[in-house]
Each structure stands twice: as C-alpha cells, then as structure tokens.
C-alpha cells in the first residue's frame, strides 16, 4: 500500500484508510474480521467517531493483538466544551482499548457559533491541549461539510488535519479549501469518497483512483465486507492514475447518476418550519445507501422537527445551488423513515 504524509504531522498514512461508519451494521466478530483484513492489506489509518454508535468498540476488537505502533487511530466528537471533549476521549480510549488515540477531531463544525465556542474559553480546544499533555491524544483535527467554516477554522493554525467530503461529484473544495490545506501543510482526510454510496460497486474503483492525482493524504471509504477491503485496497497498491478514456467513462457515469442528492452545503437553511433539511437527507442516505435503516430511523424520530412539518413554502429550493426538488425529497425521506416496513417492498 502506498503511503502519503499526513501533512505537517509527517505520519506515513496509507492512501486508502478505513472509514468506521459502515461497521455499525456488522456484529463485533464480523467487524473484527473486516478490520483485521484491512490492516493485513496495508491500511494503517482508521477513522471512527463517538457518534457512530458501537463503531469504536467493534474497531477495538479488530485492533486487539495488532501492533499499536503500526496503525494510526482517529476518532471525533461533537462536544464543543473542554469538559465534554475530555470525557469523550476517555470513552473512546476505553472503547478502542488503547492508551493514546493518534488523532482526535472536532466533528462537523458547521457554523460561526460552533467555531467560536470550540476556540473560545472553556471550549473543546482547551480540552484538546489538556488531552495532549496527558498523553491521551497526539494531535487534533477538524471535520465538516461547510467549506467557508473550515477555511476560517484552519486559518487559525490550531489544527493539524482537516477532513471534508470530496469526490468526483463534489469538487467545490478544489476552488479554495484544498489549496488552503496544502498551503498550510495540513493532513487532508477525504470522507465520502464514494459520494455517500452514490457510486455503486461498478464505479467504486475508478471513483477511488480519481484521488490519486490530487494532494490528499488519505481517503476513507466505509468497508463492511472482505470483498470491499480487497477492491478498495487494490487501488492503493496499484497506484494507477485514471486514463483519459477512464476519465471520460467516469464522467459518463456521473451524468447517469444525476445531480439529485444533498451535498450538505446548508445553503437551504434556516428552514421557516425549523426542519434540519441536510440532517433529514443525511439520515435518508444512511437508510437508502448504507443499509443502516434502524440506526437512521432512530435518529430521524429523535429530530425535534421532522420532514413532514414542511409547509412547502419553497424557500429552501430558492436557495439551493443544485436546484434540488427539496420539497419532494423531504416527502420521500419521511416515507422511508416513518414506515421501515416498506423495506419489504424493495
């Protein structure tokens, strides 16, 4: 497996990493087998999150007995306070069964208020500095979907890595965010390299090879089978750039996929009815693409305002840069989440 430096940290991370969200749908034993197969195939970067239910525990099972110094372990927290940040690290260390987590990230920082909180007095960055002193973590990074917020965050110089969605369908990061990360020598971690599952198995290899010509450190597709491990890791071993013909083929595939899916840019917000539109579509994506129906429905039902509260005012659609039929998509998302039994008809 080829390796690239994780920015100024200098850690030699495998080009293909392991995204931890998909193991939620496996048993602990199944997940351990998949994780170990990835490690044996040359993967040395694993990413999870406190929000991924039992993902950390399952990854920990796969790590048991594997040389700790042969893998870079990353996780993340949604907590914005120093106290909460430290508490989540303690949980993650216990779940993984390790003393030190290499990289701990602020998860989905998406607005000015959240960024100000994590950087301010009593904020998560204070917790990160304390955790580094204690030897609980080695470095801190940030993740998100709103490029403008990430640009402001990394401009502070307080983060070692930046994780964001980037794929052949979503290339807006090429304008400013990616160059800014390169200029500051940040480790660049690519999430959703397969567009949240929009690229099927027949397109996955080319979609991953797409990144070989870009200055990213590590790409973290989710993997929940030995076949996926082998297919994904082959890209990192062979290091074959896309040919002109393959690029044309991939573009044709993109045209077939269409543009009707949420990129979580959040331009549609705020909703007059207070629906968290990107979250509804994110959960619907887990329902339809990740085979995490139960997980998605549980979180959807916990939303303070669900998609059926839409009054069809159309304000969101007037703001959407992708011209998505948001009102119809909200109706479809609610149908999926309200009646999981519809799976029997698929």
Coordinates of C-alpha atoms in Angstrom, one line a residue:
X1 CA 0.0 0.0 0.0
X2 CA 1.4 3.4 -0.9
X3 CA 1.6 5.9 1.8
X4 CA 1.4 9.7 2.0
X5 CA 2.4 12.1 4.7
X6 CA -0.5 13.4 6.9
X7 CA 0.5 17.0 6.4
X8 CA 3.0 18.6 8.8
X9 CA 2.5 15.7 11.3
X10 CA 4.6 13.7 8.9
X11 CA 2.8 10.4 9.7
X12 CA 3.1 8.0 6.7
X13 CA -0.6 7.1 6.3
X14 CA -1.9 4.6 3.8
X15 CA -3.6 6.2 0.8
X16 CA -6.6 4.1 1.4
X17 CA -7.9 4.4 5.0
X18 CA -10.7 2.7 6.9
X19 CA -13.9 4.7 7.4
X20 CA -15.6 3.4 10.6
X21 CA -19.3 4.2 9.9
X22 CA -20.1 1.0 8.0
X23 CA -19.1 -1.5 10.7
X24 CA -22.1 -0.5 12.7
X25 CA -24.2 -2.9 10.7
X26 CA -21.8 -5.9 11.4
X27 CA -21.6 -8.0 14.5
X28 CA -18.5 -7.5 16.7
X29 CA -17.0 -10.7 15.3
X30 CA -17.7 -9.8 11.7
X31 CA -16.4 -6.3 12.2
X32 CA -13.2 -7.6 13.8
X33 CA -12.5 -9.8 10.7
X34 CA -13.0 -6.9 8.3
X35 CA -10.9 -4.5 10.3
X36 CA -8.1 -7.1 10.6
X37 CA -8.3 -7.8 6.8
X38 CA -7.9 -4.1 6.1
X39 CA -4.8 -3.9 8.4
X40 CA -3.3 -7.0 6.8
X41 CA -3.9 -5.4 3.4
X42 CA -1.8 -2.4 4.3
X43 CA -4.4 0.0 5.7
X44 CA -2.8 1.9 8.6
X45 CA -5.3 4.7 9.2
X46 CA -8.7 4.1 10.8
X47 CA -11.3 6.7 11.5
X48 CA -14.3 6.5 13.7
X49 CA -16.5 8.8 15.8
X50 CA -18.3 8.9 19.1
X51 CA -21.5 9.4 17.1
X52 CA -21.1 6.1 15.2
X53 CA -22.8 4.1 18.0
X54 CA -20.7 0.9 18.6
X55 CA -18.1 1.5 15.8
X56 CA -15.3 2.3 18.2
X57 CA -15.9 -0.9 20.2
X58 CA -16.0 -3.1 17.1
X59 CA -12.8 -1.5 15.7
X60 CA -11.2 -2.1 19.0
X61 CA -12.0 -5.8 18.7
X62 CA -10.2 -5.8 15.3
X63 CA -7.2 -4.0 16.7
X64 CA -6.7 -6.4 19.6
X65 CA -3.4 -8.1 19.3
X66 CA -2.3 -5.9 16.4
X67 CA 0.9 -3.9 16.9
X68 CA -0.3 -0.5 18.2
X69 CA 2.6 1.4 16.5
X70 CA 1.6 0.0 13.1
X71 CA -1.7 1.9 12.9
X72 CA -2.9 5.5 13.2
X73 CA -6.2 5.7 15.1
X74 CA -8.5 8.6 14.7
X75 CA -11.9 9.4 16.2
X76 CA -14.0 12.5 16.7
X77 CA -16.5 14.2 19.0
X78 CA -19.5 16.5 18.6
X79 CA -18.9 18.0 22.0
X80 CA -17.9 21.7 21.9
X81 CA -16.7 22.1 25.5
X82 CA -13.3 21.2 27.1
X83 CA -15.0 19.0 29.8
X84 CA -17.1 17.2 27.2
X85 CA -14.2 16.8 24.9
X86 CA -12.1 15.1 27.6
X87 CA -15.0 12.9 28.6
X88 CA -15.5 11.7 25.1
X89 CA -11.8 10.9 24.7
X90 CA -11.9 8.8 27.8
X91 CA -14.8 6.8 26.3
X92 CA -13.0 6.4 23.0
X93 CA -9.8 5.2 24.7
X94 CA -11.8 2.6 26.6
X95 CA -13.8 1.5 23.5
X96 CA -10.7 1.1 21.4
X97 CA -8.7 -0.5 24.2
X98 CA -5.8 1.9 23.8
X99 CA -3.9 4.4 26.0
X100 CA -3.4 7.0 23.2
X101 CA -5.5 8.0 20.2
X102 CA -3.4 9.5 17.5
X103 CA -5.9 12.0 16.1
X104 CA -9.0 13.4 17.8
X105 CA -11.2 15.6 15.7
X106 CA -13.9 18.2 16.2
X107 CA -16.8 16.6 14.4
X108 CA -18.9 18.6 11.9
X109 CA -18.2 22.1 12.9
X110 CA -20.7 23.9 10.7
X111 CA -21.3 27.4 11.8
X112 CA -19.7 30.5 13.3
X113 CA -21.2 30.0 16.7
X114 CA -19.8 26.4 17.0
X115 CA -16.4 27.5 15.8
X116 CA -16.3 30.4 18.3
X117 CA -17.3 28.0 21.1
X118 CA -14.6 25.4 20.4
X119 CA -11.9 28.0 20.1
X120 CA -13.0 30.2 23.0
X121 CA -12.6 29.9 26.8
X122 CA -13.7 26.5 28.1
X123 CA -14.0 25.3 24.5
X124 CA -13.0 21.9 23.0
X125 CA -9.6 23.2 22.0
X126 CA -8.7 23.7 25.7
X127 CA -9.7 20.1 26.2
X128 CA -7.5 19.0 23.3
X129 CA -4.5 20.8 24.7
X130 CA -5.0 19.1 28.1
X131 CA -5.5 15.7 26.4
X132 CA -2.2 16.1 24.6
X133 CA -0.4 17.0 27.8
X134 CA -1.9 13.9 29.4
X135 CA -0.9 11.7 26.5
X136 CA -4.4 10.8 25.7
X137 CA -4.2 12.0 22.1
X138 CA -1.3 13.1 19.9
X139 CA -2.9 15.8 17.8
X140 CA -6.3 17.4 16.9
X141 CA -8.1 18.0 13.7
X142 CA -11.4 19.3 12.4
X143 CA -14.1 17.9 10.2
X144 CA -17.1 19.5 8.4
X145 CA -19.2 20.0 5.3
X146 CA -19.3 23.8 5.1
X147 CA -16.2 24.9 3.3
X148 CA -16.4 28.5 4.4
X149 CA -16.3 27.5 8.1
X150 CA -13.5 25.0 7.5
X151 CA -11.5 27.7 5.8
X152 CA -11.9 30.0 8.8
X153 CA -11.0 27.2 11.2
X154 CA -7.8 26.2 9.5
X155 CA -6.7 29.8 9.1
X156 CA -6.3 29.9 12.9
X157 CA -3.4 27.5 12.6
X158 CA -4.7 25.4 15.5
X159 CA -5.5 22.2 13.6
X160 CA -3.2 19.6 12.2
X161 CA -5.7 18.0 9.9
X162 CA -8.9 18.8 8.0
X163 CA -11.5 16.2 7.0
X164 CA -14.2 17.0 4.4
X165 CA -16.3 15.4 1.7
X166 CA -14.7 15.3 -1.7
X167 CA -15.4 13.0 -4.7
X168 CA -15.8 13.1 -8.4
X169 CA -19.3 14.5 -8.0
X170 CA -18.4 17.1 -5.3
X171 CA -15.4 19.1 -6.3
X172 CA -16.1 22.5 -4.9
X173 CA -13.2 22.1 -2.4
X174 CA -10.8 22.4 -5.3
X175 CA -11.5 26.1 -5.5
X176 CA -10.2 27.2 -2.1
X177 CA -10.3 24.7 0.7
X178 CA -8.0 22.1 -0.8
X179 CA -5.4 24.7 -1.8
X180 CA -5.6 26.3 1.6
X181 CA -5.0 23.0 3.3
X182 CA -2.0 22.3 1.0
X183 CA -0.6 25.8 1.7
X184 CA -0.8 25.2 5.5
X185 CA 0.6 21.7 5.2
X186 CA -2.4 20.1 6.8
X187 CA -3.2 16.5 6.7
X188 CA -6.1 16.1 4.3
X189 CA -8.6 13.4 5.1
X190 CA -11.3 12.7 2.4
X191 CA -14.6 11.5 3.6
X192 CA -17.5 10.3 1.4
X193 CA -15.1 9.5 -1.4
X194 CA -17.9 7.4 -3.0
X195 CA -20.5 10.2 -2.6
X196 CA -22.2 8.5 0.4
X197 CA -22.8 5.4 -1.7
X198 CA -23.9 7.1 -4.8
X199 CA -21.1 5.3 -6.6
X200 CA -22.0 1.6 -6.8
X201 CA -19.5 -1.3 -6.9
X202 CA -19.1 -1.0 -10.6
X203 CA -17.9 2.6 -10.2
X204 CA -16.1 2.4 -6.9
X205 CA -12.6 1.6 -8.2
X206 CA -12.5 4.5 -10.7
X207 CA -14.0 6.8 -8.1
X208 CA -11.2 6.0 -5.7
X209 CA -8.5 6.2 -8.4
X210 CA -9.8 9.7 -9.1
X211 CA -8.0 10.9 -6.0
X212 CA -4.5 9.6 -7.0
X213 CA -3.8 12.8 -8.9
X214 CA -4.8 15.1 -6.0
X215 CA -2.7 16.2 -3.0
X216 CA -4.8 14.4 -0.4
X217 CA -3.3 12.4 2.4
X218 CA -5.8 9.6 3.0
X219 CA -9.2 8.6 1.6
X220 CA -11.5 6.8 4.0
X221 CA -14.3 4.7 2.3
X222 CA -16.5 2.7 4.6
X223 CA -16.0 -1.1 4.4
X224 CA -18.2 -3.8 5.7
X225 CA -17.0 -6.9 3.7
X226 CA -13.8 -8.6 2.8
X227 CA -14.6 -8.0 -0.9
X228 CA -14.8 -4.3 -0.3
X229 CA -11.5 -4.4 1.6
X230 CA -9.8 -6.2 -1.3
X231 CA -11.3 -3.9 -4.0
X232 CA -10.5 -0.7 -2.2
X233 CA -7.0 -1.6 -1.1
X234 CA -6.1 -2.7 -4.6
X235 CA -6.4 1.0 -5.6
X236 CA -3.8 1.8 -3.0
X237 CA -1.4 -0.9 -4.1
X238 CA -1.5 -0.5 -7.8
X239 CA -1.5 3.3 -7.9
X240 CA -2.8 3.6 -11.4
X241 CA -4.0 7.0 -12.5
X242 CA -7.2 7.2 -14.5
X243 CA -6.6 7.2 -18.2
X244 CA -8.2 9.7 -20.5
X245 CA -10.7 7.0 -21.6
X246 CA -11.5 6.1 -17.9
X247 CA -12.0 9.8 -17.0
X248 CA -14.5 10.1 -19.9
X249 CA -16.2 6.9 -18.7
X250 CA -16.4 8.2 -15.2
X251 CA -17.9 11.4 -16.3
X252 CA -20.5 9.5 -18.3
X253 CA -21.3 7.5 -15.2
X254 CA -21.7 10.8 -13.2
X255 CA -24.1 12.0 -15.8
X256 CA -26.1 8.8 -15.3
X257 CA -26.1 9.3 -11.6
X258 CA -27.6 12.7 -12.0
X259 CA -27.4 15.6 -9.5
X260 CA -30.3 14.9 -7.2
X261 CA -28.7 14.3 -3.9
X262 CA -27.9 16.6 -1.0
X263 CA -24.3 17.8 -0.6
X264 CA -24.9 19.2 2.8
X265 CA -23.8 22.7 1.9
X266 CA -26.6 24.0 4.1
X267 CA -27.5 26.9 1.8
X268 CA -31.1 25.9 2.2
X269 CA -31.0 26.7 5.9
X270 CA -32.6 28.1 8.0
X271 CA -36.0 26.4 7.3
X272 CA -39.1 28.5 8.2
X273 CA -40.5 25.4 9.7
X274 CA -37.3 24.7 11.6
X275 CA -36.6 21.4 9.8
X276 CA -32.9 20.4 9.7
X277 CA -33.1 19.7 6.0
X278 CA -29.5 18.4 5.5
X279 CA -29.8 16.1 8.5
X280 CA -33.0 14.6 7.1
X281 CA -31.3 13.9 3.8
X282 CA -28.2 12.6 5.6
X283 CA -30.3 10.1 7.5
X284 CA -32.2 9.2 4.4
X285 CA -28.9 8.5 2.7
X286 CA -27.9 6.1 5.5
X287 CA -31.3 4.5 5.1
X288 CA -31.1 4.0 1.4
X289 CA -27.3 3.7 0.7
X290 CA -25.6 2.4 3.9
X291 CA -28.2 -0.2 4.9
X292 CA -28.5 1.4 8.3
X293 CA -32.2 1.6 8.4
X294 CA -32.7 1.1 12.1
X295 CA -29.9 3.5 13.0
X296 CA -31.3 6.1 10.7
X297 CA -34.9 5.8 11.7
X298 CA -34.0 6.1 15.4
X299 CA -32.1 9.3 14.8
X300 CA -34.8 10.6 12.5
X301 CA -37.5 10.1 15.1
X302 CA -35.4 12.0 17.6
X303 CA -35.3 15.1 15.4
X304 CA -37.2 17.9 17.1
X305 CA -38.9 18.8 13.8
X306 CA -39.2 16.1 11.1
X307 CA -39.6 16.3 7.4
X308 CA -43.4 16.1 7.5
X309 CA -43.5 19.5 9.0
X310 CA -42.7 21.0 5.6
X311 CA -45.3 23.7 4.6
X312 CA -44.0 23.6 1.0
X313 CA -43.1 27.3 1.1
X314 CA -40.2 26.6 -1.4
X315 CA -37.8 29.0 0.4
X316 CA -35.2 26.2 0.6
X317 CA -35.4 25.4 -3.1
X318 CA -34.8 29.1 -4.0
X319 CA -31.5 28.9 -2.1
X320 CA -30.3 25.5 -3.2
X321 CA -27.3 25.9 -5.6
X322 CA -28.0 22.5 -7.1
X323 CA -31.7 23.2 -7.8
X324 CA -32.8 20.1 -5.9
X325 CA -36.6 19.4 -5.5
X326 CA -36.2 19.6 -1.8
X327 CA -39.9 19.5 -1.0
X328 CA -40.4 16.3 -2.8
X329 CA -37.2 14.8 -1.4
X330 CA -38.4 15.6 2.1
X331 CA -41.6 13.8 1.5
X332 CA -39.7 10.7 0.2
X333 CA -37.4 10.8 3.2
X334 CA -40.3 11.0 5.6
X335 CA -42.0 8.0 4.0
X336 CA -38.8 6.0 4.3
X337 CA -38.3 6.8 8.0
X338 CA -41.9 6.7 9.0
X339 CA -42.5 3.2 7.7
X340 CA -39.4 1.0 7.7
X341 CA -41.7 -1.9 6.8
X342 CA -41.6 -0.5 3.3
X343 CA -38.2 -2.3 3.0
X344 CA -40.2 -5.5 2.4
X345 CA -41.4 -4.0 -0.9
X346 CA -37.9 -3.2 -2.2

